[in-house]
Every structure is written in structure tokens, then in C-alpha cells.
Short mmCIF file of C-alpha atoms in Angstrom, two decimals:
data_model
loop_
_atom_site.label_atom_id
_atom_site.label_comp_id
_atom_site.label_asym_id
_atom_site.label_seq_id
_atom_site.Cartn_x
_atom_site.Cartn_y
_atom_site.Cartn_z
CA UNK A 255 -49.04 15.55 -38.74
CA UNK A 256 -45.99 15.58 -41.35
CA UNK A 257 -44.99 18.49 -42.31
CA UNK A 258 -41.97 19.52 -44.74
CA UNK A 259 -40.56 22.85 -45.26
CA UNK A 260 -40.09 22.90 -49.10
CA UNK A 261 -38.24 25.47 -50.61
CA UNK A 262 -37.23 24.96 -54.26
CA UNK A 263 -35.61 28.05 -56.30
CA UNK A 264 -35.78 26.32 -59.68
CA UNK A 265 -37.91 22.89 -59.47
CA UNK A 266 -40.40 21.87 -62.50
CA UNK A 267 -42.82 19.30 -62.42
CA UNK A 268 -44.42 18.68 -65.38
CA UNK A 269 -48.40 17.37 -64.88
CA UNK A 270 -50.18 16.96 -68.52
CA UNK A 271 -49.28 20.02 -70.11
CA UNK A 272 -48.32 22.72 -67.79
CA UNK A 273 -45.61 23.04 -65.73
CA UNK A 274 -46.08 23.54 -61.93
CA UNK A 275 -43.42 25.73 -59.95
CA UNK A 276 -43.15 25.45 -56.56
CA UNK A 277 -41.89 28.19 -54.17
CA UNK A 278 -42.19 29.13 -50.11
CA UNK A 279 -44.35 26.81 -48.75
CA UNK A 280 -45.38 24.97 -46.21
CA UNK A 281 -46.90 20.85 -47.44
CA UNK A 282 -48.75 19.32 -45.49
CA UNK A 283 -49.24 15.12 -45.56
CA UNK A 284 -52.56 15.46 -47.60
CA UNK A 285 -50.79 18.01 -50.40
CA UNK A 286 -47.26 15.50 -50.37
CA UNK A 287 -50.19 12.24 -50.98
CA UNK A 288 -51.67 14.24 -53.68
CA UNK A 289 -48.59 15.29 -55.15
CA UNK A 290 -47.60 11.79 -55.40
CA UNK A 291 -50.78 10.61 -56.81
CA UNK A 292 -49.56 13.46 -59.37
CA UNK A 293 -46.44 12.04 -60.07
CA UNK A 294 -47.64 8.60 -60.11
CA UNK A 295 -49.87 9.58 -63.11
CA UNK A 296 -47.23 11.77 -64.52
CA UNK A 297 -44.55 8.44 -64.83
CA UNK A 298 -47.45 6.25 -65.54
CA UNK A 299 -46.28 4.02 -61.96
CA UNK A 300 -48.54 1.72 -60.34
CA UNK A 301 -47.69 -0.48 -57.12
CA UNK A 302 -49.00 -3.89 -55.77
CA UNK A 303 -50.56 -3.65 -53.22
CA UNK A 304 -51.43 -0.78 -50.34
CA UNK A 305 -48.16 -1.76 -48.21
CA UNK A 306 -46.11 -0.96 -51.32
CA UNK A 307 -47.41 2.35 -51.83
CA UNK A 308 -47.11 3.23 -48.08
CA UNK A 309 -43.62 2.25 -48.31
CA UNK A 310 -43.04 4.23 -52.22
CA UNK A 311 -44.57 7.09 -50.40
CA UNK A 312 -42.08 7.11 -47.52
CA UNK A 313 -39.27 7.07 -50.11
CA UNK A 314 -40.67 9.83 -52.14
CA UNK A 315 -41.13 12.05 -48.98
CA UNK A 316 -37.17 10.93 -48.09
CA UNK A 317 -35.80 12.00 -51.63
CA UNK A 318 -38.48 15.30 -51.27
CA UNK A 319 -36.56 16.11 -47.94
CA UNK A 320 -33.05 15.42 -49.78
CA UNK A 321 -34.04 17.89 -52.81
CA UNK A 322 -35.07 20.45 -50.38
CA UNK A 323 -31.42 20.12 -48.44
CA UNK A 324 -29.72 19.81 -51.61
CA UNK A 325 -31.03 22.80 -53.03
CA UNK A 326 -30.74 24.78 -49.99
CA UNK A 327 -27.07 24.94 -49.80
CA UNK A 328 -25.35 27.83 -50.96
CA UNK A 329 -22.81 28.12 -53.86
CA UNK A 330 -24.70 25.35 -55.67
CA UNK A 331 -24.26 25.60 -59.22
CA UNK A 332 -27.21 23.31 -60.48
CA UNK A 333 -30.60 21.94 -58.81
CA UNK A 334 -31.97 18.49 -58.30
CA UNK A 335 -35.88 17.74 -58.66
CA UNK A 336 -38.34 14.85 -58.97
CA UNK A 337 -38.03 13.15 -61.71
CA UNK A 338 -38.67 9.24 -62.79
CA UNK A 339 -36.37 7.75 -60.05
CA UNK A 340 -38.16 9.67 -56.77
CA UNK A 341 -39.68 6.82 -55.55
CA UNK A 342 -36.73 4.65 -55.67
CA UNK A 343 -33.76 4.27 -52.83
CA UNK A 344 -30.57 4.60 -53.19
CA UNK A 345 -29.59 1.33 -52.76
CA UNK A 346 -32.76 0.00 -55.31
CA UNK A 347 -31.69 2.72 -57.81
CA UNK A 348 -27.54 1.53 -57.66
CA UNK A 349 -28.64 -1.98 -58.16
CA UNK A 350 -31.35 -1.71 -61.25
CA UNK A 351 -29.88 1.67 -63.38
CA UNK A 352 -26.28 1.47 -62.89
CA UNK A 353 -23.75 -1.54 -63.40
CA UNK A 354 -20.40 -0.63 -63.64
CA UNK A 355 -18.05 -3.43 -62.26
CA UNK A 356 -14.47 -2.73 -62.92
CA UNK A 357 -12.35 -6.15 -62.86
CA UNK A 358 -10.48 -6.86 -59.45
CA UNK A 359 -7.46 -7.57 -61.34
CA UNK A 360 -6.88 -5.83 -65.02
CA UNK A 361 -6.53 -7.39 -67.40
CA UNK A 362 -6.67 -5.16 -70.47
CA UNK A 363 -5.78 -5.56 -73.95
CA UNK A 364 -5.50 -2.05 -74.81
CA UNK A 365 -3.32 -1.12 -77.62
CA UNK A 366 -2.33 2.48 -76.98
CA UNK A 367 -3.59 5.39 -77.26
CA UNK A 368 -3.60 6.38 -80.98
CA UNK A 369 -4.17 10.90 -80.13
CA UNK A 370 -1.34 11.18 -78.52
CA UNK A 371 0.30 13.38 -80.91
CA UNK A 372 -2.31 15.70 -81.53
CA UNK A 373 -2.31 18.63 -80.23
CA UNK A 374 -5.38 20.06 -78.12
CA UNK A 375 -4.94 23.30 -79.35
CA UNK A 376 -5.38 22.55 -82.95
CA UNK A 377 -8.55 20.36 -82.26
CA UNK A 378 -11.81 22.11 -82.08
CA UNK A 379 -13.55 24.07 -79.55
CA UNK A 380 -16.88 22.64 -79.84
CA UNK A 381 -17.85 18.88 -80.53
CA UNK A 382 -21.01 17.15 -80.88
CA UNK A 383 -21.22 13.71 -82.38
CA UNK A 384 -24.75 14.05 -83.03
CA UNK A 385 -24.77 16.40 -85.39
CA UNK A 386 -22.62 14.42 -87.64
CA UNK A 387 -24.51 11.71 -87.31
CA UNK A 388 -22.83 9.40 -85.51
CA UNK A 389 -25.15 9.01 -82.21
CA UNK A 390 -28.38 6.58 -81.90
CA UNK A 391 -31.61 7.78 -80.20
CA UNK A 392 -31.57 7.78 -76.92
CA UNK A 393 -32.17 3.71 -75.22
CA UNK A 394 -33.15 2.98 -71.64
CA UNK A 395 -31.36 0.22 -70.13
CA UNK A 396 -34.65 -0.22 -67.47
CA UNK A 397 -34.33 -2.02 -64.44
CA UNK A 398 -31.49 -4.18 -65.63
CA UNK A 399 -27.57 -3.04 -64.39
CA UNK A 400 -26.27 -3.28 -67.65
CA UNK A 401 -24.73 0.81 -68.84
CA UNK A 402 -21.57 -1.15 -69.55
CA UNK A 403 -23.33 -2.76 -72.93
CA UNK A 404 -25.20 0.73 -73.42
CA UNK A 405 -21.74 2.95 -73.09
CA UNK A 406 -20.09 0.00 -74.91
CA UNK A 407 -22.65 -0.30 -78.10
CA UNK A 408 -22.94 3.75 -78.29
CA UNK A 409 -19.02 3.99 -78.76
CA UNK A 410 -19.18 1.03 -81.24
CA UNK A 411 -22.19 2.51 -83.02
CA UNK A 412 -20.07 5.65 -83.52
CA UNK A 413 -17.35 4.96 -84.87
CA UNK A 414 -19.04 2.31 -87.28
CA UNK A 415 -20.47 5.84 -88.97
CA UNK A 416 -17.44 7.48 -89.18
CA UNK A 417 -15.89 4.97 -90.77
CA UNK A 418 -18.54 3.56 -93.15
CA UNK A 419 -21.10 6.77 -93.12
CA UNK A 420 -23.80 4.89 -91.98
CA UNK A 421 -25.43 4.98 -88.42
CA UNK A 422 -27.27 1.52 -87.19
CA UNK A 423 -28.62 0.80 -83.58
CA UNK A 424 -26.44 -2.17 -82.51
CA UNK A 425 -27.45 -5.33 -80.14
CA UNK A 426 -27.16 -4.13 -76.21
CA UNK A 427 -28.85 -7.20 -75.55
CA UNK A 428 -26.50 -9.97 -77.68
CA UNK A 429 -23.72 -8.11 -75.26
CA UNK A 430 -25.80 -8.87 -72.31
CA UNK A 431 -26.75 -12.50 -72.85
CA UNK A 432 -23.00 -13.12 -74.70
CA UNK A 433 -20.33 -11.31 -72.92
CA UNK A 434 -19.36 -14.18 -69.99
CA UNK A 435 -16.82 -12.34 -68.27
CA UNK A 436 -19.90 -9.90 -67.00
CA UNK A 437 -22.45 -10.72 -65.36
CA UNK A 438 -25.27 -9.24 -67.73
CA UNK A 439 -27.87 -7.47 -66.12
CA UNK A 440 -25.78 -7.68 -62.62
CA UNK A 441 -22.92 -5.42 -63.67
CA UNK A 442 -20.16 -5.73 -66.39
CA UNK A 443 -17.15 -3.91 -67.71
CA UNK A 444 -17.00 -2.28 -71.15
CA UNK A 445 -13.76 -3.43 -71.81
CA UNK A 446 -14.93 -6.87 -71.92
CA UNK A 447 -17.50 -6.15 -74.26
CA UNK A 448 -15.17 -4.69 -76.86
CA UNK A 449 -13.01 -8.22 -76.71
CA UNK A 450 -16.28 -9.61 -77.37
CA UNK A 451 -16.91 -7.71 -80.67
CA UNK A 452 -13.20 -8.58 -81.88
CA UNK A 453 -13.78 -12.33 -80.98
CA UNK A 454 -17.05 -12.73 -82.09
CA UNK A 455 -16.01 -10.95 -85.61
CA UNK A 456 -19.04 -8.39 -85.02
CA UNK A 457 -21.93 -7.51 -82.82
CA UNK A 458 -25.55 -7.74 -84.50
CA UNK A 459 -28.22 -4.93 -85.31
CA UNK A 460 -30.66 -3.93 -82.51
CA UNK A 461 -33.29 -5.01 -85.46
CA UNK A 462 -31.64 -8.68 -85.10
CA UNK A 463 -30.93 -9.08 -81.51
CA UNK A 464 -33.61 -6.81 -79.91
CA UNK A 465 -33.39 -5.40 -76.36
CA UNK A 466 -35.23 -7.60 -73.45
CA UNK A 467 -34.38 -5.74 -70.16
CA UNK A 468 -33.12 -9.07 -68.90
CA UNK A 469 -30.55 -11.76 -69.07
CA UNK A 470 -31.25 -14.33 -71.74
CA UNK A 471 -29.75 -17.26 -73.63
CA UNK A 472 -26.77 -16.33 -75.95
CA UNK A 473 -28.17 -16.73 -79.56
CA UNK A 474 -24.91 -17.63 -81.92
CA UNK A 475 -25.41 -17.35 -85.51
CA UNK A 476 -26.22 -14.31 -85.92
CA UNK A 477 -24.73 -12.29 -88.79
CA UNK A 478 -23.32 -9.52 -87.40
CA UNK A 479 -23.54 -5.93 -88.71
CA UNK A 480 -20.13 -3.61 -87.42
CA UNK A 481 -16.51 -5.03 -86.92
CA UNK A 482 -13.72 -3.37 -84.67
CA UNK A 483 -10.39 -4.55 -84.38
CA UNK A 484 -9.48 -3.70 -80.75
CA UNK A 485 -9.65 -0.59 -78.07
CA UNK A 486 -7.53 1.73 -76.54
CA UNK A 487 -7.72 3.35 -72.98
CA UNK A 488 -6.99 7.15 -72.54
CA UNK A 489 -4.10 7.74 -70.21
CA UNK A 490 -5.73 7.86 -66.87
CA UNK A 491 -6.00 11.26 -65.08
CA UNK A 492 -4.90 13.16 -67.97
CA UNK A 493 -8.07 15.47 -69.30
CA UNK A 494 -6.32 16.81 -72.58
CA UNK A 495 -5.79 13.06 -73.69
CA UNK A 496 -9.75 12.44 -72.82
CA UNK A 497 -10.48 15.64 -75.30
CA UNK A 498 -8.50 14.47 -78.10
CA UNK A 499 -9.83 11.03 -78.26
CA UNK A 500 -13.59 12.73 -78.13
CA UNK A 501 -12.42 15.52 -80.68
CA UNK A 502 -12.03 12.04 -83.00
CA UNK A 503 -14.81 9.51 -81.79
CA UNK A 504 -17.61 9.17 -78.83
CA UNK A 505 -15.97 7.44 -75.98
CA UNK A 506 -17.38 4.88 -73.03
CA UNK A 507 -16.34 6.33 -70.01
CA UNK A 508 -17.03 4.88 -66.44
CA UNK A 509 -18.45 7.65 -63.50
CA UNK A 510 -19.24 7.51 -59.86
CA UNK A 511 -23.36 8.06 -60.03
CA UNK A 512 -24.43 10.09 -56.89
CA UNK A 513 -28.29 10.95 -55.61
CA UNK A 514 -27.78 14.10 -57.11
CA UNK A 515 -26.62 13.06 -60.35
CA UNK A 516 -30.01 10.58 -60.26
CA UNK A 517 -32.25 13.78 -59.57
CA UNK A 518 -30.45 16.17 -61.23
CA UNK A 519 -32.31 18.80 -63.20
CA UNK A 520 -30.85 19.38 -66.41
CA UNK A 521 -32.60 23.39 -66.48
CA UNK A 522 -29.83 24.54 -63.40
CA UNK A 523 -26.67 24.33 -65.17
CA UNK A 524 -23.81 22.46 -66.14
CA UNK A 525 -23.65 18.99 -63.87
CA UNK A 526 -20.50 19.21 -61.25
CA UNK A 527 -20.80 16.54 -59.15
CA UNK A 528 -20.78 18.18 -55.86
CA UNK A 529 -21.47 15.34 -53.67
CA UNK A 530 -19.09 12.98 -55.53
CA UNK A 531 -15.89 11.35 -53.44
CA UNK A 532 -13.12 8.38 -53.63
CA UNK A 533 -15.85 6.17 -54.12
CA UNK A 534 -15.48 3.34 -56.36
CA UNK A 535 -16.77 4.12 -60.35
CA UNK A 536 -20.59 2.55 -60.38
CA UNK A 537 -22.29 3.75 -64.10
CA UNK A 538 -21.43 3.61 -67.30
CA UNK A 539 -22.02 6.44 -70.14
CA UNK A 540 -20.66 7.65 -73.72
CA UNK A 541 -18.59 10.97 -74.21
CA UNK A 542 -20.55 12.31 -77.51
CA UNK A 543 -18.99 15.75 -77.59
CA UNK A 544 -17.67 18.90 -75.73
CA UNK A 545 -18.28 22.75 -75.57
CA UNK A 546 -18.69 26.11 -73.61
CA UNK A 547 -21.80 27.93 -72.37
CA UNK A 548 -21.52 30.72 -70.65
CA UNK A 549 -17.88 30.52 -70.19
CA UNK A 550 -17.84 27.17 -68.63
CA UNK A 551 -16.57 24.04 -70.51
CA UNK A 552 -18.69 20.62 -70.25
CA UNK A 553 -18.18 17.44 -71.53
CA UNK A 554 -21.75 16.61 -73.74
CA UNK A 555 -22.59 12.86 -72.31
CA UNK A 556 -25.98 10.10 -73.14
CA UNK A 557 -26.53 8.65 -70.83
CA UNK A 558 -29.18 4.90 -70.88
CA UNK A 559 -31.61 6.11 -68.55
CA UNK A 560 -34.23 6.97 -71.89
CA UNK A 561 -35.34 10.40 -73.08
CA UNK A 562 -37.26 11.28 -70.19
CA UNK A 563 -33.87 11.87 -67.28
CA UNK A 564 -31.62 14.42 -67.86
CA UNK A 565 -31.93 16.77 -70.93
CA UNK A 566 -33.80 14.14 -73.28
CA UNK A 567 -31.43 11.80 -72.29
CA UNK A 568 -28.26 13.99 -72.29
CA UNK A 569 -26.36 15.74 -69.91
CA UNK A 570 -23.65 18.49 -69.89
CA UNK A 571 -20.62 17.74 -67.06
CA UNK A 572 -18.21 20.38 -65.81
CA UNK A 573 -14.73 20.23 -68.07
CA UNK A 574 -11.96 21.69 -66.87
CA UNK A 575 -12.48 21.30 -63.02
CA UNK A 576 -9.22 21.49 -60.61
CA UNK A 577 -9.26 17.50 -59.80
CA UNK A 578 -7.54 15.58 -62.22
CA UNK A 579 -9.82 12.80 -61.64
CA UNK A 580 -12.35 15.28 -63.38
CA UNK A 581 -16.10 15.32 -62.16
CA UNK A 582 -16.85 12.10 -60.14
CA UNK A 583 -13.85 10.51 -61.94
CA UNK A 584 -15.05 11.14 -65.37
CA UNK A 585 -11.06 11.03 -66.55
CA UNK A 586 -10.01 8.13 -64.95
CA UNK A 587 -11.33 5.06 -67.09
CA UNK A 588 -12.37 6.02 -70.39
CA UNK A 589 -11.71 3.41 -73.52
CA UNK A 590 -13.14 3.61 -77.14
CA UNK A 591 -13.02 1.26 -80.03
CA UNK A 592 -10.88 0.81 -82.98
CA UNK A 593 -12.56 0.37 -86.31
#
């Protein structure tokens, strides 16, 4: 008989339309296969076959036993729970929701950096793109390793409304199929995409060039909807250079996407990253804004995971952390169009 020890402080699971809490207790097999089943109908998941579910199950008790460690350790300053992604592995999870892959050799065409000069303490304290209007509705990339077009066409789509007022949902998808220095749905690099935009003269309306969770044929032709001219990296390393260029514009950002980050529960507190390292930069995801809560700063990031991760799609990440790197190298590779 299996039997797992699960002690959650803070851990909801939403089943129709209450929420279940769960404390001290003991589960045994039969309540962990029921509250699978649960979950199963909660995220609307079906599976092939018997064998497959055997083997979901075995995942879902594996990531049960990892929230349960997680949690346990002390000076933790936010939870992780089940959400969407418990039945997934790591390795399953990196391959189909991330897709960050930074060029072996660089070969940018970066500009500058155009905020140098201002000066952090005359910016504001509080920033959030979305209530000027310049951020989309959450997307979900699916099962297709493609952020990079989703952090790319979110930075694109908001500085096209600061500039011209109005706020469109650009083509993820003509980046996809189009951009041949990445590899589409196996990875890509958001850099590349913004070349893209400046050679194709444009990148297309969502409406136009709708979203297919998949590689496709690159359609030409198409008129496209928002120009840039170029982009511009924020010095690496360098967190007051990272604020200034959000204080003025969302920016594409890459980060190091951790099993905690993938379970993380948005109702704990502010993200932090605490089982981050040196590892190489795997996701994607847009800088819309900045603030304080409860005396601690965060950087306000969407992420392309849909409404249902995170807080509706969002997600608050310690600011102002002793690494220069930031949380899981949030400072180290940021870029952002030029309109």
C-alpha cells in the first residue's frame, strides 16, 4: 500500500465551485486515484489508453511528493500546488511549454540602449502596462516550444499602442511558421523574431494569421498590421537599466523555468525562484510592469501558459534581490522593440 504524508500549509484545488483545502493527513492510494480522477475532470484531461493513465498517475503522485517537500522547507516565501501541468515530467513539460534557445554564437543587431540617461529615481514607483492599455489577453502557447514568438509579439503588441493608441493581437503563429533562424515550435530566440518584423516590413493581425499550436507553411502576402524599426538589449546584469526600459515599454525577457516556477501558486507570495541555478535560460516571457506589496518589489510578468497558470496568466517576481543576475536570470537577456 502507497502511502504519502501530505502536508500542505496553503494548497487550493479548485473542483466545480468550491475550493478544497488540504491539511495533516495521511492519503492513501484509493484517496491519491480519486483525487486524480478529480483533477482529471477539473483540467478536462483524458488519456489513451489504461497504460497511459497508470503511467500519468505515477507522475502526478511524483510531482504530489515534490509539492509536499517543496512546501515543507522552512524560510519559503511562496507555495507550489497542482495545477494544469501535474501530470506532466519535467523533461515533457521543458520540451512542450518552454522554448527558449539562445544562439551559440551572437549575433545581435541591437542598437543601444535608448534609457540610459534616465534616471531611476525620477521614473515611477509603480508600473502596469495593462492598465494603459497596452497588453493583449492572456494566449497559451499549448504544447508547442514556442514563448520566444509569445514574449516577442507581446513586446511588439505594446509598443504598437503606445505609439499609435491602438492595441491589436498580433500573429504568434506567422513568427512561428516564418522566422527560419528558429526552429518554430522546437525553440527560437526573440531576437530573431524582431529582425523578422524589420525585414518583413510588419508582422500580421492574430485575426489574419491565426494561432495553430504547430509548425506550418510560411504564408507571404499578407498585409501586415504593426512596423518596428529595430531592438535594443538592456545592459546585461544591470537591474536599474531593466526598470527604465519597463518604466517606458513591456519588455521580452528570457528566464530559467524551474519545477517550482511550473507549480507555483500565485496565492503564497511574490515568485523568488528558490530552486533556480547557473543553468542555461529555457522560457520566454514579457516584463508588463513593476511595483511593491507589502514592502517587497516584483517585477509584474505574462507569461503564455493561458489564464488558467499563475495569477490568470500573470505572475509577480522578486525585484531587487542580492544577485545581479536577478531571479533565475531575469536581468541578464532582456530586449524590446523600437517603433
Amino acid at each position: 500500500m502507497y502511502y504519502l504524508e501530505f502536508i500542505v500549509f496553503i494548497l487550493g484545488l479548485w473542483w466545480g465551485n468550491s475550493q478544497v483545502i488540504l491539511s495533516h493527513r495521511t492519503l492513501h492510494e484509493s484517496a491519491l486515484i480519486d483525487m486524480h480522477e478529480q483533477w482529471m475532470a477539473q483540467y478536462e484531461r483524458t488519456y489513451t489508453d489504461d497504460i497511459e493513465k497508470k503511467r500519468r498517475f505515477e507522475i502526478f503522485k511524483n510531482n504530489l511528493n515534490f509539492i509536499e517537500n517543496f512546501n515543507q522547507q522552512p524560510n519559503r516565501t511562496y507555495k507550489v500546488g497542482i495545477n494544469k501541468f501535474t501530470d506532466l515530467s519535467e523533461d515533457e513539460f521543458q520540451r512542450h511549454f518552454t522554448g527558449l534557445k539562445m544562439p551559440l554564437v551572437s549575433s545581435s543587431s541591437s542598437t543601444g540602449f535608448r534609457y540610459e540617461n534616465l534616471m531611476v529615481e525620477d521614473i515611477s514607483d509603480n508600473v502596469d502596462w495593462r492598465n494603459e492599455g497596452a497588453v493583449t489577453d492572456v494566449k497559451n502557447q499549448n504544447q508547442c516550444g514556442c514563448c520566444w514568438a509569445f514574449s516577442a509579439v507581446a513586446a511588439v503588441e505594446g509598443i504598437t499602442q503606445i505609439k499609435t493608441g491602438n492595441l491589436v493581437s498580433l500573429s504568434e503563429q506567422q513568427l512561428v511558421d516564418c522566422v527560419s533562424k528558429n526552429e518554430g515550435c522546437g525553440g527560437g530566440w526573440m531576437e530573431y523574431a524582431f529582425e523578422y518584423i524589420v525585414q518583413n516590413q510588419g508582422i500580421t493581425t492574430e485575426t489574419n494569421y491565426p494561432y495553430q499550436s504547430i509548425e506550418g507553411t510560411c504564408y507571404t502576402g499578407i498585409t501586415s498590421y504593426a512596423q518596428i524599426t529595430g531592438y535594443e538589449n538592456v545592459p546585461k546584469n544591470n537591474e536599474d537599466a531593466l526598470l527604465k526600459a519597463v518604466s517606458m515599454q513591456p519588455v521580452s525577457v528570457g528566464f530559467q523555468v524551474t519545477q517550482s516556477f511550473k507549480l507555483y501558486d500565485p496565492s503564497s507570495g511574490i515568485y523568488t525562484g528558490d530552486d533556480c541555478d547557473n543553468s542555461p535560460i529555457n522560457h520566454a516571457i514579457t516584463i508588463v510592469g513593476y511595483g511593491e506589496e507589502d514592502g517587497i518589489k516584483y517585477w509584474l510578468a505574462k507569461n503564455s501558459w493561458g489564464s488558467t497558470w499563475g495569477d490568470n496568466g500573470y505572475v509577480k517576481i522578486l525585484r531587487g534581490g542580492q544577485s545581479p543576475q536577478g531571479v533565475c536570470q531575469i536581468n541578464n537577456y532582456a530586449s524590446y522593440p523600437i517603433a
